[in-house]
Amino acid sequence: MQRSTARRALARTAVVGAAASLAVLAATGPAAAHVTIAGDNTVAGSYTLLTVSVPHGCDGEATTQIAVQVPEPINAVTPSVNPNWEVEKVMVDLPEPITDAHGNELTERVDQIVYTADTPLPDGLRDAFELSLRLPEETAGQTLYFPVVQTCGEAEHPWIEIPTDGQAADELESPAPSITVTAADEAGTEPAAEATEAEAADDHADDEGTDPLTYIALAIGMIGAGLGAFALAKGRRAA
Ligand SMILES: [Cu+2]
């Protein structure tokens, strides 16, 4: 029952837009929880682990389900299992088959990831859900929105609002969680530069290895060896 409620809420939101979200907001009272998403890496063309954080319930109610809408053009998502939650990938057919980054033919894509609690997550306790996915090259520089419907028993809180041009997400009552994808070359240059600098430092350290200090140590060692040999010879002669 609950799963279809969330799907209906996300679909209604997708179709009817902001109007629906305002109606739902009015029904469930003022925003009580901020659901966010963050990635350990946001570089286009690479894999990332996105963490959906749920820090509160809905207006004091415990959370029973989280439905995450996956933005196009992301087609494949591998959700992490999370104790206390059943996880489901809601698939939809692609208009036509495509080939993924591994050369596999895909005829359907992941539309939503739905986590349903075995035991409701009490308000005031946090949980997080990890999604592994690849950020398509063509999303470089884009902000990707992952609208979320948080269900708390009979109540729902849709985190689905998308800022209009010039509007900041934190001006919104219930912003859709989002990440901004960075261009690979932007990300690429810096590490490369750092590498050369590091390499240069290494080279320099190598040079320094053959510096006067080393020579001095060498000389002292040789003198020591000489003295030792001399003392040994002297001792033998005396014997
Ligand atoms: Cu909050």
PDB file of C-alpha atoms and ligand atoms in Angstrom:
ATOM      1  CA  MET A   1       0.000   0.000   0.000  1.00  0.00           C
ATOM      2  CA  GLN A   2       2.618   2.494   1.106  1.00  0.00           C
ATOM      3  CA  ARG A   3       4.933   1.894  -1.871  1.00  0.00           C
ATOM      4  CA  SER A   4       2.213   2.858  -4.348  1.00  0.00           C
ATOM      5  CA  THR A   5       1.444   5.982  -2.268  1.00  0.00           C
ATOM      6  CA  ALA A   6       5.005   7.261  -2.681  1.00  0.00           C
ATOM      7  CA  ARG A   7       5.062   6.353  -6.403  1.00  0.00           C
ATOM      8  CA  ARG A   8       1.771   8.199  -6.899  1.00  0.00           C
ATOM      9  CA  ALA A   9       3.195  11.204  -4.970  1.00  0.00           C
ATOM     10  CA  LEU A  10       6.400  11.309  -7.126  1.00  0.00           C
ATOM     11  CA  ALA A  11       4.418  10.767 -10.401  1.00  0.00           C
ATOM     12  CA  ARG A  12       1.834  13.418  -9.355  1.00  0.00           C
ATOM     13  CA  THR A  13       4.738  15.731  -8.565  1.00  0.00           C
ATOM     14  CA  ALA A  14       6.406  15.012 -11.905  1.00  0.00           C
ATOM     15  CA  VAL A  15       3.166  15.717 -13.792  1.00  0.00           C
ATOM     16  CA  VAL A  16       1.547  18.536 -11.845  1.00  0.00           C
ATOM     17  CA  GLY A  17       4.743  20.221 -10.593  1.00  0.00           C
ATOM     18  CA  ALA A  18       4.958  22.863  -7.889  1.00  0.00           C
ATOM     19  CA  ALA A  19       1.139  23.184  -7.529  1.00  0.00           C
ATOM     20  CA  ALA A  20       0.888  19.548  -6.275  1.00  0.00           C
ATOM     21  CA  SER A  21       3.789  20.012  -3.862  1.00  0.00           C
ATOM     22  CA  LEU A  22       2.203  23.123  -2.342  1.00  0.00           C
ATOM     23  CA  ALA A  23      -1.102  21.229  -1.929  1.00  0.00           C
ATOM     24  CA  VAL A  24       0.680  18.336  -0.206  1.00  0.00           C
ATOM     25  CA  LEU A  25       2.698  20.758   1.930  1.00  0.00           C
ATOM     26  CA  ALA A  26      -0.497  22.455   3.117  1.00  0.00           C
ATOM     27  CA  ALA A  27      -1.880  19.027   4.026  1.00  0.00           C
ATOM     28  CA  THR A  28       1.201  17.972   6.030  1.00  0.00           C
ATOM     29  CA  GLY A  29       2.028  21.363   7.711  1.00  0.00           C
ATOM     30  CA  PRO A  30       5.330  23.302   7.745  1.00  0.00           C
ATOM     31  CA  ALA A  31       8.615  21.666   6.668  1.00  0.00           C
ATOM     32  CA  ALA A  32      10.159  19.717   9.543  1.00  0.00           C
ATOM     33  CA  ALA A  33      12.959  17.766   7.945  1.00  0.00           C
ATOM     34  CA  HIS A  34      15.655  18.396   5.366  1.00  0.00           C
ATOM     35  CA  VAL A  35      16.543  15.475   3.204  1.00  0.00           C
ATOM     36  CA  THR A  36      19.816  16.022   1.344  1.00  0.00           C
ATOM     37  CA  ILE A  37      22.133  14.193  -1.034  1.00  0.00           C
ATOM     38  CA  ALA A  38      25.909  14.404  -1.319  1.00  0.00           C
ATOM     39  CA  GLY A  39      28.499  12.535  -3.374  1.00  0.00           C
ATOM     40  CA  ASP A  40      32.015  11.425  -2.543  1.00  0.00           C
ATOM     41  CA  ASN A  41      32.869  12.469  -6.068  1.00  0.00           C
ATOM     42  CA  THR A  42      30.984  14.623  -8.563  1.00  0.00           C
ATOM     43  CA  VAL A  43      33.144  14.265 -11.671  1.00  0.00           C
ATOM     44  CA  ALA A  44      31.284  13.640 -14.943  1.00  0.00           C
ATOM     45  CA  GLY A  45      32.021  10.244 -16.456  1.00  0.00           C
ATOM     46  CA  SER A  46      33.066   8.673 -13.154  1.00  0.00           C
ATOM     47  CA  TYR A  47      31.406   6.541 -10.512  1.00  0.00           C
ATOM     48  CA  THR A  48      30.194   8.178  -7.360  1.00  0.00           C
ATOM     49  CA  LEU A  49      28.673   7.091  -4.080  1.00  0.00           C
ATOM     50  CA  LEU A  50      25.753   9.354  -3.283  1.00  0.00           C
ATOM     51  CA  THR A  51      24.467   9.502   0.271  1.00  0.00           C
ATOM     52  CA  VAL A  52      20.833  10.427   0.853  1.00  0.00           C
ATOM     53  CA  SER A  53      20.555  11.728   4.421  1.00  0.00           C
ATOM     54  CA  VAL A  54      17.328  11.709   6.406  1.00  0.00           C
ATOM     55  CA  PRO A  55      18.005  13.649   9.629  1.00  0.00           C
ATOM     56  CA  HIS A  56      14.451  14.064  10.910  1.00  0.00           C
ATOM     57  CA  GLY A  57      10.971  12.658  10.605  1.00  0.00           C
ATOM     58  CA  CYS A  58       7.985  14.562   9.187  1.00  0.00           C
ATOM     59  CA  ASP A  59       6.766  17.093  11.735  1.00  0.00           C
ATOM     60  CA  GLY A  60       7.688  14.774  14.595  1.00  0.00           C
ATOM     61  CA  GLU A  61       6.411  11.605  12.921  1.00  0.00           C
ATOM     62  CA  ALA A  62       8.683   8.625  12.343  1.00  0.00           C
ATOM     63  CA  THR A  63       9.801   7.930   8.777  1.00  0.00           C
ATOM     64  CA  THR A  64       8.415   4.757   7.206  1.00  0.00           C
ATOM     65  CA  GLN A  65       9.524   5.118   3.601  1.00  0.00           C
ATOM     66  CA  ILE A  66      11.902   7.070   1.383  1.00  0.00           C
ATOM     67  CA  ALA A  67      11.338   7.159  -2.389  1.00  0.00           C
ATOM     68  CA  VAL A  68      14.156   8.732  -4.428  1.00  0.00           C
ATOM     69  CA  GLN A  69      13.491   9.820  -7.994  1.00  0.00           C
ATOM     70  CA  VAL A  70      16.476   9.150 -10.254  1.00  0.00           C
ATOM     71  CA  PRO A  71      17.066  11.969 -12.743  1.00  0.00           C
ATOM     72  CA  GLU A  72      17.622  11.283 -16.385  1.00  0.00           C
ATOM     73  CA  PRO A  73      20.037  10.578 -18.035  1.00  0.00           C
ATOM     74  CA  ILE A  74      21.116   8.312 -15.185  1.00  0.00           C
ATOM     75  CA  ASN A  75      19.884   4.831 -16.095  1.00  0.00           C
ATOM     76  CA  ALA A  76      21.592   2.453 -13.679  1.00  0.00           C
ATOM     77  CA  VAL A  77      21.844   2.746  -9.887  1.00  0.00           C
ATOM     78  CA  THR A  78      23.142   0.234  -7.353  1.00  0.00           C
ATOM     79  CA  PRO A  79      21.550   1.007  -3.977  1.00  0.00           C
ATOM     80  CA  SER A  80      23.301  -0.168  -0.824  1.00  0.00           C
ATOM     81  CA  VAL A  81      21.388  -2.465   1.478  1.00  0.00           C
ATOM     82  CA  ASN A  82      20.577  -0.880   4.777  1.00  0.00           C
ATOM     83  CA  PRO A  83      19.598  -2.894   7.863  1.00  0.00           C
ATOM     84  CA  ASN A  84      16.041  -2.069   8.934  1.00  0.00           C
ATOM     85  CA  TRP A  85      15.043  -1.175   5.389  1.00  0.00           C
ATOM     86  CA  GLU A  86      13.756  -3.131   2.384  1.00  0.00           C
ATOM     87  CA  VAL A  87      15.097  -1.659  -0.824  1.00  0.00           C
ATOM     88  CA  GLU A  88      13.462  -1.768  -4.224  1.00  0.00           C
ATOM     89  CA  LYS A  89      14.529  -0.501  -7.636  1.00  0.00           C
ATOM     90  CA  VAL A  90      11.489   0.735  -9.573  1.00  0.00           C
ATOM     91  CA  MET A  91      12.243   0.192 -13.259  1.00  0.00           C
ATOM     92  CA  VAL A  92      10.673   1.855 -16.279  1.00  0.00           C
ATOM     93  CA  ASP A  93      11.047   0.961 -19.960  1.00  0.00           C
ATOM     94  CA  LEU A  94      13.339   3.096 -22.060  1.00  0.00           C
ATOM     95  CA  PRO A  95      11.751   4.576 -25.188  1.00  0.00           C
ATOM     96  CA  GLU A  96      14.367   2.620 -27.123  1.00  0.00           C
ATOM     97  CA  PRO A  97      17.274   0.361 -26.125  1.00  0.00           C
ATOM     98  CA  ILE A  98      20.621   2.020 -25.367  1.00  0.00           C
ATOM     99  CA  THR A  99      24.154   0.718 -24.806  1.00  0.00           C
ATOM    100  CA  ASP A 100      25.689   1.436 -21.404  1.00  0.00           C
ATOM    101  CA  ALA A 101      29.315   2.333 -20.609  1.00  0.00           C
ATOM    102  CA  HIS A 102      30.143  -1.391 -20.480  1.00  0.00           C
ATOM    103  CA  GLY A 103      28.630  -2.123 -23.877  1.00  0.00           C
ATOM    104  CA  ASN A 104      25.550  -3.800 -22.408  1.00  0.00           C
ATOM    105  CA  GLU A 105      22.201  -3.168 -24.039  1.00  0.00           C
ATOM    106  CA  LEU A 106      19.683  -1.554 -21.664  1.00  0.00           C
ATOM    107  CA  THR A 107      15.950  -1.603 -22.347  1.00  0.00           C
ATOM    108  CA  GLU A 108      14.857  -0.204 -19.010  1.00  0.00           C
ATOM    109  CA  ARG A 109      16.204   2.309 -16.516  1.00  0.00           C
ATOM    110  CA  VAL A 110      15.997   2.799 -12.768  1.00  0.00           C
ATOM    111  CA  ASP A 111      13.265   5.370 -12.176  1.00  0.00           C
ATOM    112  CA  GLN A 112      13.081   5.319  -8.391  1.00  0.00           C
ATOM    113  CA  ILE A 113      14.809   3.754  -5.423  1.00  0.00           C
ATOM    114  CA  VAL A 114      12.364   2.998  -2.619  1.00  0.00           C
ATOM    115  CA  TYR A 115      13.465   2.193   0.937  1.00  0.00           C
ATOM    116  CA  THR A 116      10.716   0.865   3.223  1.00  0.00           C
ATOM    117  CA  ALA A 117      11.362   0.619   6.939  1.00  0.00           C
ATOM    118  CA  ASP A 118      10.905  -2.607   8.865  1.00  0.00           C
ATOM    119  CA  THR A 119      10.733  -0.456  11.986  1.00  0.00           C
ATOM    120  CA  PRO A 120       9.885   3.250  11.504  1.00  0.00           C
ATOM    121  CA  LEU A 121      12.848   5.608  11.950  1.00  0.00           C
ATOM    122  CA  PRO A 122      11.959   7.780  14.949  1.00  0.00           C
ATOM    123  CA  ASP A 123      12.043  11.559  14.570  1.00  0.00           C
ATOM    124  CA  GLY A 124      15.298  12.882  15.992  1.00  0.00           C
ATOM    125  CA  LEU A 125      17.303   9.896  14.721  1.00  0.00           C
ATOM    126  CA  ARG A 126      19.138   9.983  11.414  1.00  0.00           C
ATOM    127  CA  ASP A 127      19.629   7.376   8.728  1.00  0.00           C
ATOM    128  CA  ALA A 128      21.405   7.465   5.374  1.00  0.00           C
ATOM    129  CA  PHE A 129      21.103   5.561   2.115  1.00  0.00           C
ATOM    130  CA  GLU A 130      23.961   5.049  -0.302  1.00  0.00           C
ATOM    131  CA  LEU A 131      23.503   4.891  -4.047  1.00  0.00           C
ATOM    132  CA  SER A 132      26.342   3.887  -6.345  1.00  0.00           C
ATOM    133  CA  LEU A 133      26.067   5.211  -9.880  1.00  0.00           C
ATOM    134  CA  ARG A 134      27.988   6.643 -12.784  1.00  0.00           C
ATOM    135  CA  LEU A 135      27.597  10.318 -13.630  1.00  0.00           C
ATOM    136  CA  PRO A 136      27.096  10.533 -17.405  1.00  0.00           C
ATOM    137  CA  GLU A 137      29.631  12.663 -19.271  1.00  0.00           C
ATOM    138  CA  GLU A 138      26.891  14.874 -20.703  1.00  0.00           C
ATOM    139  CA  THR A 139      25.847  16.057 -17.220  1.00  0.00           C
ATOM    140  CA  ALA A 140      29.107  17.982 -16.689  1.00  0.00           C
ATOM    141  CA  GLY A 141      28.332  21.410 -15.216  1.00  0.00           C
ATOM    142  CA  GLN A 142      24.685  20.482 -14.577  1.00  0.00           C
ATOM    143  CA  THR A 143      22.834  20.347 -11.266  1.00  0.00           C
ATOM    144  CA  LEU A 144      21.030  17.017 -10.961  1.00  0.00           C
ATOM    145  CA  TYR A 145      17.906  16.920  -8.785  1.00  0.00           C
ATOM    146  CA  PHE A 146      16.835  13.790  -6.898  1.00  0.00           C
ATOM    147  CA  PRO A 147      13.293  14.549  -5.705  1.00  0.00           C
ATOM    148  CA  VAL A 148      12.445  12.530  -2.619  1.00  0.00           C
ATOM    149  CA  VAL A 149       9.095  11.660  -1.062  1.00  0.00           C
ATOM    150  CA  GLN A 150       9.481  11.009   2.638  1.00  0.00           C
ATOM    151  CA  THR A 151       6.554   9.029   4.039  1.00  0.00           C
ATOM    152  CA  CYS A 152       5.849   9.082   7.756  1.00  0.00           C
ATOM    153  CA  GLY A 153       2.905   6.789   8.302  1.00  0.00           C
ATOM    154  CA  GLU A 154      -0.112   8.657   6.908  1.00  0.00           C
ATOM    155  CA  ALA A 155       1.867  11.832   6.323  1.00  0.00           C
ATOM    156  CA  GLU A 156       4.108  12.531   3.361  1.00  0.00           C
ATOM    157  CA  HIS A 157       6.687  15.185   2.855  1.00  0.00           C
ATOM    158  CA  PRO A 158       7.774  15.703  -0.752  1.00  0.00           C
ATOM    159  CA  TRP A 159      11.267  17.188  -1.116  1.00  0.00           C
ATOM    160  CA  ILE A 160      10.699  18.089  -4.714  1.00  0.00           C
ATOM    161  CA  GLU A 161      10.988  21.824  -5.199  1.00  0.00           C
ATOM    162  CA  ILE A 162      13.410  22.916  -7.898  1.00  0.00           C
ATOM    163  CA  PRO A 163      14.739  26.475  -7.678  1.00  0.00           C
ATOM    164  CA  THR A 164      13.898  28.763 -10.571  1.00  0.00           C
ATOM    165  CA  ASP A 165      16.658  30.782 -12.251  1.00  0.00           C
ATOM    166  CA  GLY A 166      18.411  33.019  -9.748  1.00  0.00           C
ATOM    167  CA  GLN A 167      16.681  31.353  -6.793  1.00  0.00           C
ATOM    168  CA  ALA A 168      18.756  29.569  -4.148  1.00  0.00           C
ATOM    169  CA  ALA A 169      17.700  26.133  -2.916  1.00  0.00           C
ATOM    170  CA  ASP A 170      17.661  27.304   0.680  1.00  0.00           C
ATOM    171  CA  GLU A 171      15.001  29.865  -0.184  1.00  0.00           C
ATOM    172  CA  LEU A 172      12.660  26.947  -0.789  1.00  0.00           C
ATOM    173  CA  GLU A 173      10.545  25.247   1.830  1.00  0.00           C
ATOM    174  CA  SER A 174      11.221  21.721   0.596  1.00  0.00           C
ATOM    175  CA  PRO A 175      14.059  21.733  -1.923  1.00  0.00           C
ATOM    176  CA  ALA A 176      14.754  18.599  -3.946  1.00  0.00           C
ATOM    177  CA  PRO A 177      18.143  17.156  -2.957  1.00  0.00           C
ATOM    178  CA  SER A 178      20.722  17.913  -5.631  1.00  0.00           C
ATOM    179  CA  ILE A 179      24.354  17.590  -6.661  1.00  0.00           C
ATOM    180  CA  THR A 180      26.307  19.664  -9.171  1.00  0.00           C
ATOM    181  CA  VAL A 181      28.362  17.613 -11.575  1.00  0.00           C
ATOM    182  CA  THR A 182      31.872  18.868 -12.326  1.00  0.00           C
ATOM    183  CA  ALA A 183      33.564  18.624 -15.711  1.00  0.00           C
ATOM    184  CA  ALA A 184      36.222  15.905 -15.875  1.00  0.00           C
ATOM    185  CA  ASP A 185      38.914  18.181 -17.370  1.00  0.00           C
ATOM    186  CA  GLU A 186      38.353  20.741 -14.572  1.00  0.00           C
ATOM    187  CA  ALA A 187      38.834  17.954 -12.061  1.00  0.00           C
ATOM    188  CA  GLY A 188      41.624  16.409 -14.215  1.00  0.00           C
ATOM    189  CA  THR A 189      44.055  19.392 -14.363  1.00  0.00           C
ATOM    190  CA  GLU A 190      44.571  19.948 -10.696  1.00  0.00           C
ATOM    191  CA  PRO A 191      45.609  16.464  -9.660  1.00  0.00           C
ATOM    192  CA  ALA A 192      47.954  16.365 -12.666  1.00  0.00           C
ATOM    193  CA  ALA A 193      49.588  19.669 -11.602  1.00  0.00           C
ATOM    194  CA  GLU A 194      49.919  18.432  -8.065  1.00  0.00           C
ATOM    195  CA  ALA A 195      51.540  15.248  -9.408  1.00  0.00           C
ATOM    196  CA  THR A 196      54.241  17.134 -11.310  1.00  0.00           C
ATOM    197  CA  GLU A 197      54.906  19.331  -8.311  1.00  0.00           C
ATOM    198  CA  ALA A 198      55.214  16.203  -6.139  1.00  0.00           C
ATOM    199  CA  GLU A 199      57.414  14.532  -8.749  1.00  0.00           C
ATOM    200  CA  ALA A 200      59.555  17.698  -8.871  1.00  0.00           C
ATOM    201  CA  ALA A 201      59.863  17.664  -5.061  1.00  0.00           C
ATOM    202  CA  ASP A 202      60.867  13.976  -5.182  1.00  0.00           C
ATOM    203  CA  ASP A 203      63.490  14.663  -7.846  1.00  0.00           C
ATOM    204  CA  HIS A 204      64.796  17.517  -5.772  1.00  0.00           C
ATOM    205  CA  ALA A 205      64.937  15.293  -2.676  1.00  0.00           C
ATOM    206  CA  ASP A 206      66.912  12.755  -4.749  1.00  0.00           C
ATOM    207  CA  ASP A 207      69.377  15.474  -5.776  1.00  0.00           C
ATOM    208  CA  GLU A 208      69.684  16.523  -2.208  1.00  0.00           C
ATOM    209  CA  GLY A 209      70.454  12.879  -1.291  1.00  0.00           C
ATOM    210  CA  THR A 210      73.820  13.241  -3.094  1.00  0.00           C
ATOM    211  CA  ASP A 211      74.481  16.526  -1.387  1.00  0.00           C
ATOM    212  CA  PRO A 212      77.577  17.477   0.824  1.00  0.00           C
ATOM    213  CA  LEU A 213      75.965  15.936   3.939  1.00  0.00           C
ATOM    214  CA  THR A 214      76.002  12.527   2.397  1.00  0.00           C
ATOM    215  CA  TYR A 215      79.582  12.963   1.396  1.00  0.00           C
ATOM    216  CA  ILE A 216      80.523  13.995   4.933  1.00  0.00           C
ATOM    217  CA  ALA A 217      78.815  10.927   6.373  1.00  0.00           C
ATOM    218  CA  LEU A 218      80.605   8.786   3.841  1.00  0.00           C
ATOM    219  CA  ALA A 219      83.974  10.326   4.709  1.00  0.00           C
ATOM    220  CA  ILE A 220      83.417   9.847   8.433  1.00  0.00           C
ATOM    221  CA  GLY A 221      82.517   6.234   7.814  1.00  0.00           C
ATOM    222  CA  MET A 222      85.621   5.684   5.774  1.00  0.00           C
ATOM    223  CA  ILE A 223      87.836   7.382   8.400  1.00  0.00           C
ATOM    224  CA  GLY A 224      86.214   5.230  11.065  1.00  0.00           C
ATOM    225  CA  ALA A 225      86.875   2.113   9.016  1.00  0.00           C
ATOM    226  CA  GLY A 226      90.467   3.226   8.452  1.00  0.00           C
ATOM    227  CA  LEU A 227      91.024   3.879  12.145  1.00  0.00           C
ATOM    228  CA  GLY A 228      89.528   0.528  13.018  1.00  0.00           C
ATOM    229  CA  ALA A 229      91.767  -1.270  10.535  1.00  0.00           C
ATOM    230  CA  PHE A 230      94.789   0.657  11.870  1.00  0.00           C
ATOM    231  CA  ALA A 231      93.988  -0.261  15.499  1.00  0.00           C
ATOM    232  CA  LEU A 232      93.484  -3.907  14.508  1.00  0.00           C
ATOM    233  CA  ALA A 233      96.842  -4.016  12.675  1.00  0.00           C
ATOM    234  CA  LYS A 234      98.554  -2.291  15.644  1.00  0.00           C
ATOM    235  CA  GLY A 235      97.019  -4.771  18.084  1.00  0.00           C
ATOM    236  CA  ARG A 236      98.208  -7.786  16.005  1.00  0.00           C
ATOM    237  CA  ARG A 237     101.772  -6.392  15.769  1.00  0.00           C
ATOM    238  CA  ALA A 238     101.877  -5.943  19.590  1.00  0.00           C
ATOM    239  CA  ALA A 239     100.617  -9.546  20.111  1.00  0.00           C
TER     240      ALA A 239
HETATM  241 CU    CU B   1      15.608  19.635   8.745  1.00  0.00          CU
END
